[in-house]
Short mmCIF file of C-alpha atoms in Angstrom, two decimals:
data_model
loop_
_atom_site.label_atom_id
_atom_site.label_comp_id
_atom_site.label_asym_id
_atom_site.label_seq_id
_atom_site.Cartn_x
_atom_site.Cartn_y
_atom_site.Cartn_z
CA MET A 268 13.25 33.92 30.52
CA ASN A 269 13.80 31.74 28.56
CA LYS A 270 13.16 27.62 28.45
CA LEU A 271 16.92 27.38 29.44
CA THR A 272 17.06 30.01 32.13
CA LYS A 273 13.55 27.93 33.73
CA LYS A 274 15.76 24.94 33.57
CA TYR A 275 18.46 26.84 35.29
CA SER A 276 16.59 27.80 37.74
CA MET A 277 14.51 24.60 38.40
CA ALA A 278 18.00 23.02 38.85
CA LEU A 279 19.15 25.43 41.36
CA ALA A 280 16.02 25.13 43.07
CA ALA A 281 16.06 21.30 43.53
CA LEU A 282 19.82 21.92 43.84
CA LEU A 283 19.97 24.52 47.18
CA ILE A 284 16.82 22.50 48.51
CA LEU A 285 18.38 19.23 48.92
CA LEU A 286 21.73 20.98 50.35
CA TYR A 287 19.26 22.75 52.81
CA HIS A 288 17.61 19.30 54.10
CA CYS A 289 20.77 16.61 53.53
CA TRP A 290 23.99 18.50 53.45
CA ILE A 291 26.23 17.91 57.24
CA ASN A 292 28.38 21.03 57.72
CA VAL A 293 31.84 19.23 57.28
CA PHE A 294 34.07 22.10 57.78
CA ARG A 295 34.96 23.43 62.05
CA TYR A 296 32.14 25.41 63.65
CA GLY A 297 33.72 29.23 63.86
CA SER A 298 36.31 28.42 61.84
CA VAL A 299 36.09 30.78 58.38
CA LEU A 300 35.40 27.95 56.18
CA GLY A 301 33.07 26.72 58.86
CA ASN A 302 31.62 30.34 58.37
CA ILE A 303 31.20 30.37 55.22
CA GLU A 304 29.77 26.49 54.57
CA ARG A 305 26.88 27.28 57.48
CA PHE A 306 25.95 30.10 55.79
CA ILE A 307 25.60 28.85 52.24
CA VAL A 308 23.83 26.13 53.74
CA THR A 309 21.22 27.45 55.77
CA SER A 310 20.98 30.53 53.27
CA SER A 311 19.87 27.70 50.75
CA PHE A 312 16.33 28.33 52.04
CA VAL A 313 16.02 30.56 48.65
CA GLY A 314 16.12 27.21 46.59
CA VAL A 315 12.16 27.46 47.65
CA ASP A 316 11.61 31.33 46.64
CA ILE A 317 13.58 30.19 43.58
CA PHE A 318 11.63 27.66 42.68
CA PHE A 319 7.98 29.17 43.68
CA PHE A 320 9.15 32.69 41.33
CA VAL A 321 9.81 30.36 38.43
CA SER A 322 6.40 28.62 38.62
CA ALA A 323 3.98 31.58 39.05
CA TYR A 324 6.39 33.34 36.13
CA SER A 325 6.21 30.42 33.99
CA LEU A 326 1.70 30.57 34.36
CA SER A 327 2.16 34.79 34.13
CA THR A 328 3.80 34.03 30.30
CA ARG A 329 1.98 30.79 29.44
CA PRO A 330 -1.68 30.90 31.30
CA PRO A 331 -3.40 27.43 30.95
CA GLU A 332 -5.70 27.41 27.95
CA ASP A 333 -8.45 25.61 29.80
CA TYR A 334 -8.51 25.40 33.98
CA VAL A 335 -10.06 22.25 34.28
CA SER A 336 -6.97 19.67 33.27
CA PHE A 337 -5.00 22.10 33.90
CA ILE A 338 -5.93 21.86 38.00
CA LEU A 339 -5.87 18.07 37.39
CA ASN A 340 -2.97 17.27 36.11
CA ARG A 341 -1.11 19.36 38.50
CA ALA A 342 -2.78 17.55 41.19
CA LEU A 343 -2.56 14.01 39.63
CA LYS A 344 1.69 14.92 39.68
CA LEU A 345 1.67 16.80 43.15
CA MET A 346 -0.61 14.97 45.15
CA PRO A 347 0.30 11.15 45.03
CA LEU A 348 3.78 12.26 46.01
CA PHE A 349 2.43 14.58 49.13
CA ILE A 350 0.04 10.95 50.17
CA ILE A 351 2.78 8.91 49.96
CA ALA A 352 4.95 11.18 52.32
CA TYR A 353 1.70 11.55 54.32
CA ALA A 354 1.43 8.25 55.23
CA LEU A 355 4.79 7.75 55.63
CA GLY A 356 4.75 10.22 58.59
CA THR A 357 6.23 13.13 56.21
CA PHE A 358 4.04 16.02 55.85
CA LEU A 359 5.17 18.00 52.59
CA TRP A 360 4.40 21.34 53.01
CA PHE A 361 5.62 22.53 49.95
CA LEU A 362 3.15 20.59 47.80
CA PRO A 363 0.22 21.66 48.87
CA SER A 364 1.41 24.87 48.68
CA LEU A 365 2.13 24.62 44.86
CA MET A 366 -1.06 23.18 44.64
CA ILE A 367 -3.21 26.20 46.85
CA VAL A 368 -0.75 28.65 43.91
CA TYR A 369 -2.20 26.33 40.63
CA LEU A 370 -6.01 26.68 42.04
CA ILE A 371 -5.89 30.60 42.95
CA PHE A 372 -3.33 31.86 40.11
CA PRO A 373 -4.99 31.74 36.82
CA LEU A 374 -8.29 32.84 38.33
CA VAL A 375 -6.55 36.18 40.21
CA TYR A 376 -4.30 36.43 36.95
CA ASN A 377 -6.89 36.94 34.55
CA LYS A 378 -8.77 40.03 36.32
CA CYS A 379 -5.02 41.47 37.90
CA LYS A 380 -3.14 41.71 33.86
CA GLN A 381 -5.62 44.15 32.14
CA ASN A 382 -4.00 46.36 35.46
CA PRO A 383 -0.34 45.44 36.15
CA GLY A 384 0.33 47.89 38.05
CA ILE A 385 -2.61 48.69 40.65
CA SER A 386 -3.26 44.94 40.73
CA PHE A 387 0.22 44.62 41.78
CA MET A 388 0.02 47.51 44.69
CA LEU A 389 -3.39 45.38 45.35
CA LEU A 390 -2.08 41.83 45.88
CA MET A 391 0.51 43.09 47.86
CA LEU A 392 -1.78 45.09 50.13
CA ALA A 393 -4.32 42.04 50.15
CA TRP A 394 -1.27 39.33 51.04
CA ALA A 395 -0.45 42.13 53.89
CA VAL A 396 -3.55 42.46 55.05
CA VAL A 397 -4.49 38.25 55.21
CA THR A 398 -1.45 37.65 56.59
CA TRP A 399 -1.57 39.68 59.25
CA LEU A 400 -5.57 38.20 59.98
CA VAL A 401 -3.62 34.56 59.76
CA LEU A 402 -0.76 35.36 62.57
CA GLY A 403 -1.59 38.21 64.15
CA VAL A 404 -5.00 37.73 64.27
CA LEU A 405 -5.86 33.91 64.64
CA LYS A 406 -2.55 33.17 65.53
CA PRO A 407 -2.35 29.48 64.40
CA GLU A 408 0.08 27.16 66.20
CA GLN A 409 0.73 25.65 62.35
CA ASP A 410 4.06 27.43 61.31
CA TYR A 411 1.48 29.16 58.03
CA GLY A 412 5.03 31.87 57.79
CA ILE A 413 6.63 29.44 55.76
CA PHE A 414 4.28 29.68 53.00
CA LEU A 415 2.04 33.19 53.47
CA PHE A 416 5.57 34.84 53.36
CA ARG A 417 6.88 32.99 50.37
CA ILE A 418 3.21 34.46 48.30
CA PRO A 419 5.01 37.91 48.36
CA VAL A 420 7.91 36.12 45.70
CA ILE A 421 4.15 34.63 44.11
CA ILE A 422 3.39 37.84 43.18
CA LEU A 423 7.04 39.30 42.26
CA GLY A 424 7.31 36.42 39.62
CA ALA A 425 4.21 37.22 38.27
CA TYR A 426 4.82 40.59 37.09
CA ALA A 427 8.43 39.79 36.78
CA PRO A 428 7.82 39.70 32.95
CA TYR A 429 5.94 42.89 32.58
CA VAL A 430 9.77 44.68 34.11
CA SER A 431 11.46 42.68 31.92
CA LYS A 432 10.65 43.51 28.91
CA SER A 433 9.96 47.14 29.74
CA MET A 434 13.30 47.73 30.89
CA LEU A 435 16.16 45.57 31.04
CA THR A 436 17.40 45.55 27.63
CA THR A 437 20.52 44.19 27.04
CA LYS A 438 23.29 41.71 29.21
CA LYS A 439 24.78 44.15 30.22
CA GLN A 440 22.38 46.07 32.02
CA ARG A 441 21.14 42.29 33.28
CA ALA A 442 24.75 41.75 34.56
CA VAL A 443 25.31 44.39 36.31
CA LEU A 444 22.00 45.02 38.09
CA GLY A 445 22.08 41.64 38.62
CA THR A 446 25.47 40.89 40.06
CA LEU A 447 24.42 44.24 42.58
CA PHE A 448 21.38 42.51 43.81
CA LEU A 449 23.12 39.31 44.66
CA VAL A 450 26.07 41.02 46.23
CA PHE A 451 23.13 43.29 48.33
CA GLY A 452 21.02 40.35 48.83
CA THR A 453 23.47 38.08 50.33
CA ALA A 454 24.85 41.21 52.79
CA VAL A 455 20.72 41.27 53.21
CA VAL A 456 20.37 37.30 53.92
CA TYR A 457 23.53 36.95 55.90
CA ILE A 458 22.86 39.76 58.70
CA TRP A 459 18.81 39.29 59.06
CA GLY A 460 18.01 35.69 57.89
CA TYR A 461 21.44 33.78 59.05
CA ILE A 462 23.22 35.77 62.12
CA GLU A 463 19.60 37.00 64.09
CA ARG A 464 16.18 35.92 61.66
CA ILE A 465 13.83 39.13 61.67
CA ASN A 466 11.12 37.58 63.28
CA VAL A 467 9.33 40.12 63.43
CA PRO A 468 5.96 41.68 63.91
CA PHE A 469 6.32 37.75 63.05
CA LYS A 470 7.78 34.04 62.80
CA GLY A 471 7.91 34.20 59.11
CA THR A 472 9.30 37.25 58.01
CA PHE A 473 13.25 36.97 57.45
CA TYR A 474 11.52 34.73 54.26
CA LEU A 475 11.75 37.54 52.70
CA THR A 476 14.81 38.98 53.21
CA CYS A 477 15.95 36.32 49.62
CA ILE A 478 14.63 38.83 47.77
CA PRO A 479 16.94 40.75 46.61
CA GLN A 480 19.32 37.96 46.27
CA LEU A 481 16.78 35.80 44.48
CA ILE A 482 15.73 38.61 41.27
CA GLY A 483 20.24 38.28 41.48
CA ILE A 484 20.27 35.22 40.43
CA MET A 485 17.41 35.33 38.28
CA LEU A 486 18.96 38.49 35.77
CA LEU A 487 22.27 36.36 35.99
CA LEU A 488 20.89 32.94 35.42
CA GLY A 489 18.96 34.48 32.32
CA LEU A 490 22.32 35.49 31.09
CA ILE A 491 23.89 32.40 30.31
CA GLU A 492 22.53 30.56 27.02
CA LYS A 493 24.73 27.20 27.40
CA GLU A 494 22.85 24.15 27.35
CA SER A 495 24.07 22.04 29.86
CA LYS A 496 23.14 17.84 30.33
CA ILE A 497 23.71 17.85 34.28
CA ILE A 498 21.46 21.19 34.56
CA ASN A 499 18.85 18.95 32.30
CA TYR A 500 19.27 16.30 34.34
CA PHE A 501 18.54 18.23 37.84
CA ALA A 502 15.60 20.19 36.31
CA SER A 503 13.86 17.04 34.78
CA MET A 504 12.85 15.38 38.55
CA THR A 505 13.20 18.52 41.16
CA LEU A 506 9.91 17.68 42.43
CA GLU A 507 11.52 14.31 43.11
CA LEU A 508 14.51 15.18 44.71
CA TYR A 509 12.28 17.12 46.95
CA PHE A 510 9.94 14.13 47.30
CA VAL A 511 13.13 11.46 48.21
CA GLN A 512 15.47 13.78 50.51
CA MET A 513 12.08 14.32 52.23
CA VAL A 514 11.47 10.86 53.16
CA THR A 515 14.21 9.07 53.05
CA GLY A 516 16.86 11.94 54.01
CA ASN A 517 16.46 11.65 57.74
CA TRP A 518 17.31 7.88 57.77
CA LEU A 519 19.88 8.23 55.23
CA ILE A 520 22.20 10.63 56.81
CA ASN A 521 22.12 9.49 60.14
CA ASN A 522 22.39 5.56 59.71
CA VAL A 523 25.09 6.64 56.89
CA TYR A 524 26.48 8.71 59.77
CA LYS A 525 26.84 6.34 61.70
CA LEU A 526 28.18 3.46 60.29
CA SER A 527 30.85 5.67 58.35
CA GLY A 528 31.83 8.40 60.68
CA SER A 529 33.01 11.10 58.04
CA ARG A 530 31.07 13.91 56.95
CA ILE A 531 32.37 13.77 54.15
CA LEU A 532 31.49 10.36 52.96
CA THR A 533 27.79 10.70 54.26
CA ASN A 534 27.18 13.73 52.29
CA LEU A 535 28.30 11.62 48.95
CA ILE A 536 26.35 9.13 49.67
CA THR A 537 23.51 10.55 50.43
CA LEU A 538 22.97 12.83 47.78
CA GLY A 539 24.42 9.79 45.66
CA VAL A 540 21.30 7.71 46.90
CA VAL A 541 18.37 10.48 46.83
CA ILE A 542 19.48 11.86 43.51
CA LEU A 543 18.76 8.23 42.46
CA LEU A 544 16.01 6.59 43.92
CA SER A 545 14.74 10.70 42.58
CA LYS A 546 15.94 9.48 39.34
CA ALA A 547 14.17 6.27 39.93
CA ILE A 548 10.40 7.70 40.56
CA SER A 549 10.59 10.21 38.18
CA LEU A 550 11.31 7.41 35.38
CA ILE A 551 8.80 5.61 36.30
CA GLY A 552 6.26 9.37 36.16
CA GLU A 553 7.70 9.18 33.22
CA THR A 554 5.87 5.94 32.71
CA ILE A 555 3.17 5.23 33.80
CA ASN A 556 2.09 9.16 31.91
CA ASP A 557 3.80 8.19 29.00
CA THR A 558 1.97 4.18 29.08
CA PRO A 559 -1.76 5.72 27.99
CA LYS A 560 -0.26 7.71 24.86
CA LYS A 561 2.05 4.67 23.95
CA ILE A 562 -2.06 2.26 24.09
CA ALA A 563 -3.40 5.04 21.98
CA THR A 564 -1.13 5.26 19.35
CA ASN A 565 -0.95 1.16 19.27
CA GLU A 566 -4.79 1.16 18.61
CA ARG A 567 -4.91 4.31 16.49
CA GLY A 568 -1.70 1.81 14.72
CA MET B 152 45.73 24.33 26.05
CA LYS B 153 44.33 27.38 28.02
CA ARG B 154 40.96 25.50 28.77
CA LYS B 155 42.80 22.15 30.06
CA ASN B 156 44.71 24.51 32.17
CA ILE B 157 41.85 25.86 34.06
CA LYS B 158 40.59 22.52 34.13
CA ALA B 159 43.30 21.40 36.40
CA ALA B 160 43.09 24.69 38.55
CA VAL B 161 39.79 23.55 39.44
CA ILE B 162 40.28 19.97 40.18
CA LEU B 163 43.43 21.22 42.56
CA ILE B 164 40.98 24.02 44.79
CA VAL B 165 38.76 21.14 45.10
CA LEU B 166 41.41 18.91 46.09
CA ALA B 167 42.85 21.02 48.61
CA ILE B 168 39.23 22.05 49.58
CA VAL B 169 38.43 18.42 50.04
CA PHE B 170 41.72 17.74 51.91
CA VAL B 171 41.37 20.87 54.27
CA ALA B 172 37.05 19.49 55.06
CA ALA B 173 39.42 15.61 56.12
CA GLY B 174 41.97 17.74 58.58
CA CYS B 175 39.43 20.28 59.60
CA SER B 176 37.01 17.61 60.21
CA ILE B 177 35.37 18.30 63.70
CA LYS B 178 34.93 16.77 66.94
CA ASP B 179 32.11 14.15 65.58
CA ALA B 180 29.33 12.35 67.42
CA ASN B 181 31.77 10.61 69.22
CA GLY B 182 33.22 13.80 70.72
CA ASP B 183 37.08 13.71 70.12
CA ASP B 184 37.40 17.03 70.65
CA PRO B 185 41.31 18.23 71.86
CA PHE B 186 39.12 21.62 73.97
CA GLU B 187 36.24 19.61 75.82
CA THR B 188 34.98 21.81 78.84
CA ASP B 189 33.16 19.88 81.84
CA LEU B 190 29.33 21.17 79.97
CA ASP B 191 30.89 18.90 77.24
CA ASP B 192 31.29 16.01 78.84
CA ILE B 193 27.72 16.38 80.48
CA VAL B 194 26.63 16.58 76.81
CA GLY B 195 28.22 12.77 76.93
CA LEU B 196 26.73 11.75 79.80
CA LEU B 197 23.35 12.91 79.09
CA TYR B 198 23.48 10.82 75.46
CA LYS B 199 24.68 7.54 77.62
CA GLY B 200 22.42 5.55 75.84
CA VAL B 201 20.10 7.10 74.34
CA ASP B 202 19.57 6.78 69.85
CA VAL B 203 20.32 10.46 68.51
CA PRO B 204 20.02 10.74 65.45
CA ALA B 205 24.41 12.24 64.11
CA TYR B 206 25.70 15.75 66.38
CA GLU B 207 27.89 18.06 66.46
CA ILE B 208 28.31 20.40 70.52
CA ILE B 209 29.43 23.91 69.52
CA ASP B 210 30.01 26.04 72.32
CA LEU B 211 27.50 29.00 72.77
CA ASN B 212 28.31 32.94 72.68
CA LYS B 213 26.57 36.16 72.60
CA ASP B 214 25.93 36.15 69.19
CA THR B 215 24.44 32.42 68.89
CA PHE B 216 22.89 32.34 72.40
CA LYS B 217 19.64 33.07 71.77
CA SER B 218 18.86 31.37 68.59
CA TYR B 219 19.62 27.99 70.73
CA ALA B 220 18.77 29.06 74.37
CA PHE B 221 15.81 31.66 73.63
CA ILE B 222 16.87 33.61 76.27
CA ASP B 223 19.13 36.68 76.22
CA TYR B 224 21.88 36.13 77.01
CA ASP B 225 24.83 36.54 80.18
CA THR B 226 28.05 37.32 79.94
CA SER B 227 28.13 35.26 83.32
CA TYR B 228 26.56 31.70 81.45
CA LYS B 229 27.95 28.98 79.93
CA ALA B 230 26.91 27.12 77.46
CA VAL B 231 27.03 24.44 74.43
CA ALA B 232 24.28 23.42 72.06
CA ALA B 233 24.05 19.88 70.47
CA ASP B 234 21.87 19.94 67.93
CA ALA B 235 21.54 17.62 65.34
CA LEU B 236 24.69 17.16 61.92
CA VAL B 237 21.26 17.63 59.36
CA ASN B 238 18.48 20.57 59.12
CA ILE B 239 15.96 17.63 58.27
CA THR B 240 16.77 16.13 61.68
CA PRO B 241 14.73 18.17 64.60
CA HIS B 242 16.11 17.51 67.65
CA SER B 243 18.29 19.98 69.33
CA LEU B 244 19.99 20.07 73.31
CA VAL B 245 21.16 22.74 74.94
CA VAL B 246 23.09 23.31 78.28
CA ILE B 247 23.43 25.64 80.44
CA LYS B 248 25.62 26.70 83.53
CA VAL B 249 23.84 29.28 85.19
CA ASP B 250 25.38 30.86 88.67
CA GLY B 251 22.60 30.19 90.84
CA ASN B 252 18.63 31.22 90.23
CA ALA B 253 18.26 28.34 86.93
CA LYS B 254 14.37 28.17 88.45
CA ASP B 255 13.01 31.59 86.62
CA LEU B 256 15.40 30.90 83.68
CA ALA B 257 15.06 27.38 83.70
CA GLU B 258 10.87 28.99 82.87
CA ASP B 259 11.02 31.92 80.31
CA VAL B 260 12.70 28.98 78.56
CA ILE B 261 10.22 26.59 77.96
CA VAL B 262 8.14 29.88 77.38
CA ASN B 263 10.17 30.84 74.67
CA ALA B 264 11.24 27.24 72.81
CA ASP B 265 10.26 26.95 69.75
CA PRO B 266 10.05 23.29 69.00
CA ASN B 267 9.66 24.67 64.96
CA LYS B 268 12.89 26.38 64.86
CA TRP B 269 13.86 24.05 61.89
CA LEU B 270 11.84 25.64 58.98
CA CYS B 271 10.50 22.38 57.47
CA VAL B 272 9.62 20.22 60.40
CA GLY B 273 9.08 20.28 64.20
CA SER B 274 10.36 18.42 66.88
CA GLU B 275 7.46 16.53 69.31
CA LYS B 276 8.25 17.62 72.96
CA VAL B 277 10.20 20.26 74.21
CA SER B 278 11.12 19.66 77.96
CA VAL B 279 13.39 21.94 80.56
CA ALA B 280 14.81 20.43 83.33
CA TYR B 281 16.95 22.58 85.81
CA THR B 282 18.68 22.00 89.28
CA ASP B 283 20.50 24.91 90.83
CA ASN B 284 22.60 26.29 88.85
CA TYR B 285 22.04 23.29 85.52
CA ILE B 286 19.41 24.40 83.07
CA VAL B 287 18.84 21.10 79.65
CA LEU B 288 16.44 21.71 76.66
CA VAL B 289 16.08 19.05 74.48
CA MET B 290 13.72 19.25 71.56
CA SER B 291 13.19 16.74 69.74
CA ASP B 292 11.01 12.75 69.48
CA GLU B 293 8.80 11.53 72.88
CA ALA B 294 11.32 9.20 73.61
CA THR B 295 14.66 10.94 73.01
CA VAL B 296 13.11 14.44 75.62
CA ASP B 297 12.38 11.33 78.31
CA ALA B 298 15.27 9.17 77.53
CA ILE B 299 17.48 12.53 77.89
CA ILE B 300 16.08 14.26 80.63
CA LYS B 301 16.21 10.54 82.67
CA ASN B 302 20.30 10.56 82.41
CA PHE B 303 19.54 14.15 83.68
CA GLN B 304 17.88 13.34 86.41
CA ASP B 305 20.20 10.27 87.60
CA ILE B 306 23.50 12.72 87.29
CA ALA B 307 21.35 16.01 89.02
CA GLN B 308 22.82 14.23 92.60
CA ALA B 309 26.08 14.64 91.18
CA LEU B 310 25.78 17.61 89.21
CA ASP B 311 24.33 19.36 91.94
CA ASP B 312 23.78 17.92 95.21
CA MET B 313 19.64 17.81 94.91
CA ASP B 314 16.67 16.99 92.39
CA ALA B 315 16.57 17.95 89.06
CA ASN B 316 12.74 19.36 87.80
CA ILE B 317 10.61 19.12 85.14
CA LEU B 318 8.96 21.28 82.81
CA SER B 319 7.48 19.99 79.15
CA THR B 320 5.50 20.81 76.85
CA GLY B 321 4.55 19.54 73.39
CA ASN B 322 4.08 21.04 70.12
CA GLU B 323 0.90 21.07 68.31
CA ARG B 324 1.49 20.59 65.37
CA PHE B 325 1.48 16.81 66.47
CA GLU B 326 -2.16 16.72 68.25
#
């Protein structure tokens, strides 16, 4: 996965998550277009899986050299958003989950990369055992399935570089395989992740249904070679988008809809405001990060 | 030239979709539905004076009933759901009309109801109220649930000539 594919993946993930959280259905329930729209919106939870997959892939191909500074850097990026959202009454489960990945991944991966085949199997087995222990034995009331059933995607992301290096060499191969995975995966999500979500043996099992679709998406995104300003724009503020939509989305949508009475207008205004606010927060973050560097440069100058 | 044609086609398709969307715009929160049923009217009465999020009423069928009502479908049931329009708002109202024996079904509903059915959010409170022939399941924030249940109590006499029975539970996510 090159930088361009990563940007497209992150932008797509951010937009899918935004769609899931902030889009209100426009077409009539029960009509063909209404069903298609509802399926697209409801199944766009795959955005979270794309994000986890890309994060694991990136960590796998470029493991952090200094573990402590890497963790500090990640924590400074993620945790302020989490704390602010929590203070405002919203629990952003995705941020601490991502932090767990950053904490554990580099430690485990260093041990695993020596023998990818066996370690992959062992990690999957360990995941199954932990999931069974947490959801089957401890049975917490909280919805841990939302993260536990994303762990296979993280493991797949970590081991994907081995597959892409050794097997899929030509563009045509990737295009054909990507299309097949996407079509088959979309059907799987439609049947078991949309019409009736599989929650057996544990609640949240249906998250696994998006894995074939995810593989298809990643293979096809890898074929894109053209840079896009819009994609760069969204890829640069994925976390901010998630934060803003979760903190303000509910209030925005309901109030705009009550005022306008139009679903199309509500969607346009909500998405516009969320995107603008996210960009503003992203710029503030960049300014805060750049300030010490600028001061240091000025002092040296 | 060819590129321009493609661009024009894309714009036309997008415009067509927007117009179809506007034309197809469905029954909205104000309830302008040409196919109103008695259950839709009940939803209107239950929401009267309550600050509910933007919602849409949908008729439940054999494919959708269980995911909203949390019990198995039976052809004798009539049911509608009036959930929030957006996935980020944990609000659900389901009204079920049955041919008597609502008590047992209502108890099944409250046991099986999942206040965390939304992926990233959960409702604070779950309440089920019932008369002989009607069951109402509400999942939302506490104040909204209580207000809707109060409205059901107010209309229970008119619906079934009896007082409503209430079953409630919280969501441990919030405790």
